[in-house]
Amino acid sequence: MINFEYTRVSSVKAAVDALAKNPAGSLIAGGTNLVDLMKKGVTAPVRLIDINNLPLKDIKESATGLSIGALVLNSDLSGHEIVKKNYPLLAMALNAGASAQLRNMATVGGNIMQRTRCSYFYDTAMPCNKRQPGSGCGALQGYNRMHAIFGASGKCIAVHPSDMCVALAALNATVTVSGPKGERRIAFGDFHRMPGENPERDNTLMKGELITGISIPKNNFTKNVYYLKIRDRASYAFALVSVAAALELNGSTIKNVKLAMGGVAHKPWRLTEAEKFLMNKGATKENFTKAAELVMKGAKGYGYNNFKLKMAPVAIVEALTKAAGIA
Ligand code: SF4
């Protein structure tokens, strides 16, 4: 067993101070990913800083949108009346994630911070640039069925595992963080990183910063939304491919559209080119198919995951079709 110290803090300032004093420490909230990582020896923080007592558990709606405290539980968020009514895409994505038991423990901040489920990352006997920079990538020539088809690098082809984050990316959320230099806000699309030369870095958080909340701007995506998740079993499985689709329709014309994918890249993958194409066009299968073709232009398979090249465009069309409510 690897020993570690434990501290419980009750304010954001105390958490920031504790992180500053313990650069080799880790924050813990629900612990649904971190404890697994510790058990498997992937990470060994010398001190756990328990943030469960921080006052970051509110869900509030205002004229400008929704704000969500970082310690709101995934199950509380998905079951919240305002979220179900005004942000149904987020509720659908949350309910597609993990299992009911995990959603009862996992926090919003932890969901965003969770690490890839690449099996080589969790197997300390295998090379992995994300776990041990410079050691190589076991998945590149290995069993890469779950891996990326967009934006991968020669150093890492892992995917981000969250469902919730795919909806947050589509809905243009913002992440609020606090650190030694104060508070700052990060656009959701800029929070997670592509692997590039430094796959050990999952996100753009700076040293000593923690997530305090998420905000989603007010939108009209209350009716024509769909989160499609394709996975190996109906529950407790990560996405092979997922699509978050949000449409605002004027009759059968697309007035506004937001699209993002999961299970395909190192970060939630926003489909901006497809969105541009679909704006002010008819909500038809033909247009959805053309949009999906645009998305797939930059896709690349790595062997075992080549099936995603066929699955992804079908999933995009299916999610948009379901969101539009057409047959
Ligand atoms: Fe590690 Fe990334 Fe390669 Fe997986 S894909 S083995 S996480 S470097």
Coordinates of C-alpha atoms and ligand atoms in Angstrom, one line a residue:
M1 CA 0.0 0.0 0.0
I2 CA 1.2 3.5 -0.8
N3 CA 0.6 5.9 2.1
F4 CA -0.9 9.3 1.6
E5 CA -2.0 12.2 3.8
Y6 CA -5.5 13.6 4.0
T7 CA -6.8 17.1 4.6
R8 CA -10.4 18.4 4.5
V9 CA -11.0 22.0 3.5
S10 CA -14.1 24.1 3.7
S11 CA -13.5 27.1 1.5
V12 CA -12.2 27.7 -2.0
K13 CA -9.4 29.8 -0.6
A14 CA -8.3 27.0 1.8
A15 CA -8.4 24.5 -1.2
V16 CA -6.2 26.9 -3.3
D17 CA -3.8 27.3 -0.3
A18 CA -3.6 23.6 0.3
L19 CA -2.8 23.0 -3.4
A20 CA -0.1 25.6 -3.2
K21 CA 1.4 23.9 -0.2
N22 CA 1.1 20.4 -1.7
P23 CA 2.0 20.6 -5.4
A24 CA 2.1 16.7 -5.4
G25 CA -1.4 16.6 -3.8
S26 CA -4.7 15.9 -5.5
L27 CA -8.2 17.2 -4.9
I28 CA -10.8 14.6 -4.1
A29 CA -14.6 15.0 -4.3
G30 CA -16.7 12.0 -5.4
G31 CA -13.5 10.1 -6.1
T32 CA -15.1 7.8 -8.7
N33 CA -12.1 8.1 -11.0
L34 CA -9.3 9.2 -8.7
V35 CA -9.6 6.2 -6.3
D36 CA -9.4 3.8 -9.3
L37 CA -6.3 5.5 -10.5
M38 CA -4.7 5.2 -7.1
K39 CA -5.7 1.6 -6.7
K40 CA -4.1 0.7 -10.0
G41 CA -0.9 2.7 -9.2
V42 CA -1.5 5.1 -12.1
T43 CA -1.2 8.0 -9.8
A44 CA 0.1 8.3 -6.2
P45 CA -0.7 11.7 -4.7
V46 CA 1.1 12.3 -1.4
R47 CA -1.9 14.2 0.0
L48 CA -5.6 14.1 -0.8
I49 CA -7.4 17.4 -0.3
D50 CA -11.0 16.7 0.3
I51 CA -13.2 19.5 -1.1
N52 CA -16.6 18.0 -0.4
N53 CA -17.4 20.7 2.2
L54 CA -16.9 23.6 -0.2
P55 CA -20.0 25.6 -0.8
L56 CA -20.2 24.7 -4.5
K57 CA -23.4 22.7 -4.6
D58 CA -26.0 25.2 -6.1
I59 CA -27.8 25.0 -9.4
K60 CA -29.2 28.5 -10.3
E61 CA -31.0 29.8 -13.3
S62 CA -30.9 33.5 -14.2
A63 CA -31.8 35.6 -17.2
T64 CA -28.4 34.8 -18.8
G65 CA -28.4 31.1 -18.3
L66 CA -27.6 28.3 -15.9
S67 CA -24.9 28.2 -13.3
I68 CA -23.8 24.9 -11.7
G69 CA -21.5 24.5 -8.7
A70 CA -18.6 22.2 -9.3
L71 CA -19.7 19.9 -6.5
V72 CA -23.2 19.3 -7.8
L73 CA -23.7 15.6 -8.2
N74 CA -24.4 14.2 -11.7
S75 CA -27.6 12.7 -10.5
D76 CA -28.9 15.9 -8.8
L77 CA -28.1 17.8 -12.0
S78 CA -29.8 15.4 -14.4
G79 CA -32.9 15.2 -12.2
H80 CA -33.2 19.0 -11.5
E81 CA -36.5 20.4 -12.8
I82 CA -34.9 23.4 -14.5
V83 CA -32.3 21.3 -16.2
K84 CA -34.9 18.8 -17.5
K85 CA -37.1 21.6 -18.8
N86 CA -34.7 24.2 -20.1
Y87 CA -31.4 22.2 -20.7
P88 CA -32.7 18.7 -21.7
L89 CA -29.7 17.9 -23.8
L90 CA -27.5 18.1 -20.6
A91 CA -29.9 15.9 -18.7
M92 CA -29.9 13.3 -21.5
A93 CA -26.1 13.2 -21.7
L94 CA -25.8 12.9 -17.9
N95 CA -28.2 10.0 -17.8
A96 CA -26.2 8.2 -20.5
G97 CA -23.1 8.3 -18.4
A98 CA -21.7 5.6 -16.1
S99 CA -24.3 3.9 -13.8
A100 CA -26.9 5.2 -11.4
Q101 CA -24.6 4.5 -8.4
L102 CA -21.7 6.4 -10.0
R103 CA -23.9 9.3 -10.9
N104 CA -24.9 9.5 -7.2
M105 CA -21.3 10.0 -6.2
A106 CA -19.7 11.8 -9.2
T107 CA -19.5 15.6 -9.2
V108 CA -19.7 17.9 -12.2
G109 CA -16.1 19.2 -11.6
G110 CA -14.9 15.6 -11.3
N111 CA -16.7 14.6 -14.4
I112 CA -14.8 17.3 -16.4
M113 CA -11.5 16.3 -14.8
Q114 CA -11.9 12.5 -15.3
R115 CA -9.1 10.9 -17.3
T116 CA -9.2 8.7 -20.3
R117 CA -10.2 5.0 -20.0
C118 CA -7.5 3.9 -22.4
S119 CA -6.6 0.4 -21.1
Y120 CA -2.9 1.0 -21.6
F121 CA -3.1 4.1 -19.4
Y122 CA -4.4 2.0 -16.6
D123 CA -1.9 -0.9 -17.1
T124 CA 1.3 0.2 -15.5
A125 CA 3.2 -2.6 -17.2
M126 CA 2.5 -1.0 -20.6
P127 CA 4.1 2.1 -22.3
C128 CA 1.9 5.2 -22.1
N129 CA 3.0 8.7 -22.8
K130 CA 0.0 10.1 -20.9
R131 CA 0.9 8.2 -17.7
Q132 CA 4.7 8.3 -18.2
P133 CA 5.8 10.9 -20.7
G134 CA 8.3 9.5 -23.2
S135 CA 7.5 5.9 -22.6
G136 CA 5.6 5.4 -25.9
C137 CA 2.0 4.7 -26.7
G138 CA 0.8 1.1 -26.3
A139 CA -2.4 1.8 -28.2
L140 CA -1.0 3.2 -31.4
Q141 CA 0.0 -0.3 -32.7
G142 CA -2.1 -2.1 -30.1
Y143 CA -5.8 -2.9 -29.4
N144 CA -7.2 0.6 -30.2
R145 CA -10.9 -0.2 -30.6
M146 CA -12.0 2.6 -28.2
H147 CA -9.6 5.2 -29.5
A148 CA -9.7 8.5 -31.4
I149 CA -10.5 9.2 -35.1
F150 CA -10.1 13.0 -34.9
G151 CA -7.2 15.1 -33.8
A152 CA -4.9 12.4 -32.4
S153 CA -1.1 12.7 -32.4
G154 CA 1.8 10.3 -32.8
K155 CA 2.1 10.4 -29.0
C156 CA -1.4 9.6 -28.0
I157 CA -4.7 8.5 -29.6
A158 CA -6.8 8.4 -26.4
V159 CA -10.4 9.8 -26.1
H160 CA -12.1 11.8 -23.4
P161 CA -14.6 9.6 -21.7
S162 CA -17.3 12.0 -20.5
D163 CA -20.8 12.2 -21.9
M164 CA -21.8 15.3 -19.9
C165 CA -18.8 17.2 -21.4
V166 CA -20.1 16.5 -24.9
A167 CA -23.3 18.3 -24.1
L168 CA -21.5 21.1 -22.3
A169 CA -19.3 21.6 -25.4
A170 CA -22.3 21.7 -27.7
L171 CA -24.1 24.2 -25.4
N172 CA -21.1 26.6 -25.3
A173 CA -20.5 26.3 -21.6
T174 CA -17.9 28.1 -19.6
V175 CA -15.7 26.7 -16.8
T176 CA -15.0 29.0 -13.8
V177 CA -11.7 28.2 -12.0
S178 CA -10.0 29.7 -9.0
G179 CA -6.3 29.6 -8.3
P180 CA -3.4 31.5 -6.8
K181 CA -3.9 34.4 -9.2
G182 CA -7.7 34.6 -8.6
E183 CA -10.7 33.6 -10.6
R184 CA -10.9 33.1 -14.4
R185 CA -13.3 31.7 -16.9
I186 CA -12.4 29.3 -19.7
A187 CA -14.6 28.6 -22.7
F188 CA -15.5 24.9 -22.6
G189 CA -13.9 24.3 -26.0
D190 CA -10.6 25.6 -24.6
F191 CA -10.6 23.6 -21.4
H192 CA -9.6 20.2 -22.7
R193 CA -6.5 19.9 -24.8
M194 CA -5.6 17.9 -27.9
P195 CA -2.7 15.4 -27.2
G196 CA -0.1 17.0 -29.4
E197 CA 3.4 16.5 -28.0
N198 CA 2.2 16.6 -24.3
P199 CA -0.6 14.1 -23.9
E200 CA 0.1 14.0 -20.1
R201 CA -1.7 17.3 -19.9
D202 CA -5.5 16.7 -20.3
N203 CA -6.6 20.3 -19.9
T204 CA -5.5 24.0 -19.7
L205 CA -5.9 24.3 -15.9
M206 CA -2.8 26.1 -14.5
K207 CA -0.9 24.8 -11.5
G208 CA -2.9 25.2 -8.3
E209 CA -6.3 25.9 -9.9
L210 CA -9.5 24.2 -9.2
I211 CA -12.9 24.2 -11.0
T212 CA -15.5 26.1 -9.0
G213 CA -18.4 26.1 -11.4
I214 CA -19.9 25.8 -14.9
S215 CA -22.2 28.2 -16.7
I216 CA -24.4 27.6 -19.8
P217 CA -25.7 30.6 -21.7
K218 CA -29.5 30.8 -22.1
N219 CA -30.6 29.1 -25.3
N220 CA -33.7 27.9 -27.0
F221 CA -32.7 24.2 -27.3
T222 CA -35.6 23.0 -25.2
K223 CA -37.4 20.7 -27.6
N224 CA -35.4 19.5 -30.5
V225 CA -32.4 17.9 -28.8
Y226 CA -31.0 14.4 -28.7
Y227 CA -28.0 12.7 -27.1
L228 CA -27.1 9.5 -28.9
K229 CA -24.6 7.2 -27.3
I230 CA -23.5 4.0 -29.0
R231 CA -21.7 1.6 -26.6
D232 CA -21.1 -2.1 -26.1
R233 CA -23.8 -2.5 -23.5
A234 CA -26.9 -0.5 -22.4
S235 CA -25.4 0.8 -19.1
Y236 CA -22.0 1.4 -17.5
A237 CA -20.1 1.5 -20.7
F238 CA -18.1 4.3 -22.3
A239 CA -19.1 5.7 -25.7
L240 CA -17.8 4.1 -28.9
V241 CA -19.3 7.2 -30.5
S242 CA -21.8 9.7 -29.1
V243 CA -23.5 12.7 -30.6
A244 CA -25.1 15.7 -28.8
A245 CA -27.5 17.4 -31.2
A246 CA -29.5 20.6 -30.5
L247 CA -31.7 22.2 -33.0
E248 CA -33.8 25.3 -33.0
L249 CA -36.4 25.0 -35.8
N250 CA -38.6 27.5 -37.5
G251 CA -41.1 25.1 -39.1
S252 CA -38.8 22.7 -40.9
T253 CA -35.9 25.2 -41.3
I254 CA -32.9 25.1 -39.0
K255 CA -32.7 28.5 -37.2
N256 CA -29.8 27.4 -34.9
V257 CA -27.9 24.2 -34.4
K258 CA -25.2 22.9 -32.0
L259 CA -23.3 19.6 -32.5
A260 CA -20.6 17.8 -30.6
M261 CA -19.3 14.2 -30.5
G262 CA -17.8 12.0 -27.8
G263 CA -15.7 8.9 -28.0
V264 CA -13.8 10.2 -31.0
A265 CA -11.2 12.6 -29.8
H266 CA -9.0 13.7 -26.9
K267 CA -11.6 16.3 -26.0
P268 CA -15.3 16.7 -26.7
W269 CA -15.3 17.2 -30.5
R270 CA -17.3 20.2 -31.7
L271 CA -18.7 19.9 -35.2
T272 CA -18.6 23.6 -36.2
E273 CA -18.3 23.0 -40.0
A274 CA -21.4 20.9 -39.9
E275 CA -23.2 23.5 -37.8
K276 CA -22.3 26.2 -40.4
F277 CA -23.5 24.0 -43.2
L278 CA -26.9 23.3 -41.6
M279 CA -27.8 26.9 -40.6
N280 CA -30.9 28.1 -42.4
K281 CA -31.3 24.8 -44.3
G282 CA -34.1 22.3 -44.1
A283 CA -34.1 19.7 -41.4
T284 CA -33.9 16.8 -43.8
K285 CA -32.0 13.6 -43.8
E286 CA -30.3 14.7 -47.0
N287 CA -28.9 17.8 -45.4
F288 CA -27.9 15.8 -42.2
T289 CA -26.0 13.3 -44.4
K290 CA -24.1 16.1 -46.2
A291 CA -23.2 17.7 -42.8
A292 CA -21.9 14.3 -41.6
E293 CA -19.8 14.0 -44.7
L294 CA -18.2 17.3 -44.0
V295 CA -17.4 16.2 -40.4
M296 CA -15.7 13.0 -41.6
K297 CA -13.2 14.7 -43.9
G298 CA -10.6 14.9 -41.2
A299 CA -11.2 11.4 -39.7
K300 CA -8.5 8.7 -39.4
G301 CA -8.6 5.2 -38.1
Y302 CA -5.8 3.3 -36.4
G303 CA -6.8 -0.3 -37.1
Y304 CA -9.2 -1.8 -34.6
N305 CA -11.2 1.4 -34.4
N306 CA -11.7 1.8 -38.2
F307 CA -15.3 0.8 -37.7
K308 CA -15.8 4.2 -36.1
L309 CA -15.2 5.8 -39.5
K310 CA -18.5 4.2 -40.7
M311 CA -20.3 4.5 -37.3
A312 CA -19.7 8.2 -36.7
P313 CA -21.5 9.6 -39.8
V314 CA -24.4 7.3 -39.2
A315 CA -24.6 8.4 -35.6
I316 CA -24.6 12.1 -36.6
V317 CA -27.5 11.6 -39.0
E318 CA -29.4 9.5 -36.5
A319 CA -28.9 12.1 -33.7
L320 CA -30.0 15.0 -35.9
T321 CA -33.0 13.0 -37.2
K322 CA -34.1 12.2 -33.7
A323 CA -33.6 15.7 -32.5
A324 CA -35.6 17.1 -35.4
G325 CA -38.4 14.5 -34.8
I326 CA -38.5 13.4 -38.4
A327 CA -39.0 9.7 -39.4
Ligands
SF4_1 FE1 -1.3 6.3 -23.2 FE2 -2.7 7.9 -24.9 FE3 -1.3 5.9 -25.9 FE4 -3.5 5.4 -24.4 S1 -3.5 6.4 -26.4 S2 -1.5 4.3 -24.3 S3 -3.4 7.1 -23.0 S4 -0.4 7.6 -24.8

